[in-house]
Amino acid sequence: MGNLFGRKRRSRVTEQDKAVLQLKQQRDKLKQYQRRINANLERERALARQLLKDGKKEKAMLLLKKKRYQEQLLDRTENQISNLERMVQDIEFTQIEMKVIEGLKVGNECLHKMHQVMSIEEVERIIGETQDAVEYQRQIDEILAGSLTEEDEDAILEELNAITQEQMELPEVPSEPLPEKIPEASPIKNRPKPELVAAS
């Protein structure tokens, strides 16, 4: 019932993912095998001691040869586990590299398409038109704002200097002689202060 319209969903699991999973499963089986051999080695060592105590030297010798063979198997198993882990790491790193390369490829294609849309001549033309438009707008702004030319500014400065000179001129000295004594002003009469009444 999950596939209502009979369309199969694409699996997100890639072949590389399956390979990594199989390698990890194989590694885990080898580690189990390693644990089993280690347990057997301990048992066989104890059994060889017991056989020596019982005086069965030949059986103990045969058991120690078997033990030595299993130790060699253990070494080979360890090498295989290392190889499997190295292979897993190599595959995982290669997957990362592939993603990086795919990203670079997509980015390169995108840049190529953008370069096709805009050539250097087109960019230069657009920049030139933009500068012309900015200059034209500046001229319009000057006209609308009534911007002053350099000559107008010079005339304004001259007028400002003339006004400042007029304000700094001293008044004329009177030609008539000054009176000798200044008439005294009538004294101000002291008014009685109103008495303040405390509010009750």
mmCIF file of N, CA and C in Angstrom, residues 23 27 30 76-90:
data_model
loop_
_atom_site.group_PDB
_atom_site.id
_atom_site.type_symbol
_atom_site.label_atom_id
_atom_site.label_comp_id
_atom_site.label_asym_id
_atom_site.label_seq_id
_atom_site.Cartn_x
_atom_site.Cartn_y
_atom_site.Cartn_z
ATOM 1 N N LEU A 23 32.128 -4.403 3.936
ATOM 2 C CA LEU A 23 33.474 -4.423 4.518
ATOM 3 C C LEU A 23 33.417 -4.359 6.045
ATOM 4 N N ARG A 27 34.698 -7.133 8.684
ATOM 5 C CA ARG A 27 35.605 -6.767 9.782
ATOM 6 C C ARG A 27 35.065 -7.263 11.114
ATOM 7 N N LEU A 30 35.563 -10.958 11.457
ATOM 8 C CA LEU A 30 36.957 -11.276 11.767
ATOM 9 C C LEU A 30 37.281 -10.989 13.231
ATOM 10 N N ARG A 76 47.497 -13.093 11.098
ATOM 11 C CA ARG A 76 46.949 -12.850 9.756
ATOM 12 C C ARG A 76 45.584 -12.174 9.840
ATOM 13 N N THR A 77 44.785 -12.607 10.816
ATOM 14 C CA THR A 77 43.457 -11.997 11.007
ATOM 15 C C THR A 77 43.599 -10.515 11.339
ATOM 16 N N GLU A 78 44.563 -10.191 12.181
ATOM 17 C CA GLU A 78 44.799 -8.781 12.548
ATOM 18 C C GLU A 78 45.183 -7.966 11.312
ATOM 19 N N ASN A 79 46.018 -8.532 10.449
ATOM 20 C CA ASN A 79 46.403 -7.847 9.202
ATOM 21 C C ASN A 79 45.191 -7.642 8.292
ATOM 22 N N GLN A 80 44.340 -8.642 8.209
ATOM 23 C CA GLN A 80 43.146 -8.522 7.363
ATOM 24 C C GLN A 80 42.196 -7.456 7.902
ATOM 25 N N ILE A 81 42.061 -7.415 9.215
ATOM 26 C CA ILE A 81 41.204 -6.383 9.827
ATOM 27 C C ILE A 81 41.764 -4.993 9.495
ATOM 28 N N SER A 82 43.084 -4.836 9.599
ATOM 29 C CA SER A 82 43.705 -3.539 9.265
ATOM 30 C C SER A 82 43.452 -3.177 7.812
ATOM 31 N N ASN A 83 43.582 -4.169 6.913
ATOM 32 C CA ASN A 83 43.338 -3.918 5.491
ATOM 33 C C ASN A 83 41.895 -3.504 5.243
ATOM 34 N N LEU A 84 40.951 -4.190 5.912
ATOM 35 C CA LEU A 84 39.532 -3.855 5.742
ATOM 36 C C LEU A 84 39.248 -2.431 6.233
ATOM 37 N N GLU A 85 39.796 -2.086 7.389
ATOM 38 C CA GLU A 85 39.558 -0.742 7.927
ATOM 39 C C GLU A 85 40.167 0.320 7.022
ATOM 40 N N ARG A 86 41.345 0.055 6.483
ATOM 41 C CA ARG A 86 41.983 0.993 5.560
ATOM 42 C C ARG A 86 41.127 1.158 4.307
ATOM 43 N N MET A 87 40.607 0.042 3.797
ATOM 44 C CA MET A 87 39.772 0.100 2.591
ATOM 45 C C MET A 87 38.497 0.908 2.871
ATOM 46 N N VAL A 88 37.873 0.705 4.039
ATOM 47 C CA VAL A 88 36.667 1.473 4.404
ATOM 48 C C VAL A 88 36.993 2.963 4.436
ATOM 49 N N GLN A 89 38.114 3.315 5.056
ATOM 50 C CA GLN A 89 38.494 4.730 5.133
ATOM 51 C C GLN A 89 38.773 5.303 3.747
ATOM 52 N N ASP A 90 39.431 4.505 2.894
ATOM 53 C CA ASP A 90 39.711 4.968 1.534
ATOM 54 C C ASP A 90 38.418 5.213 0.758
#
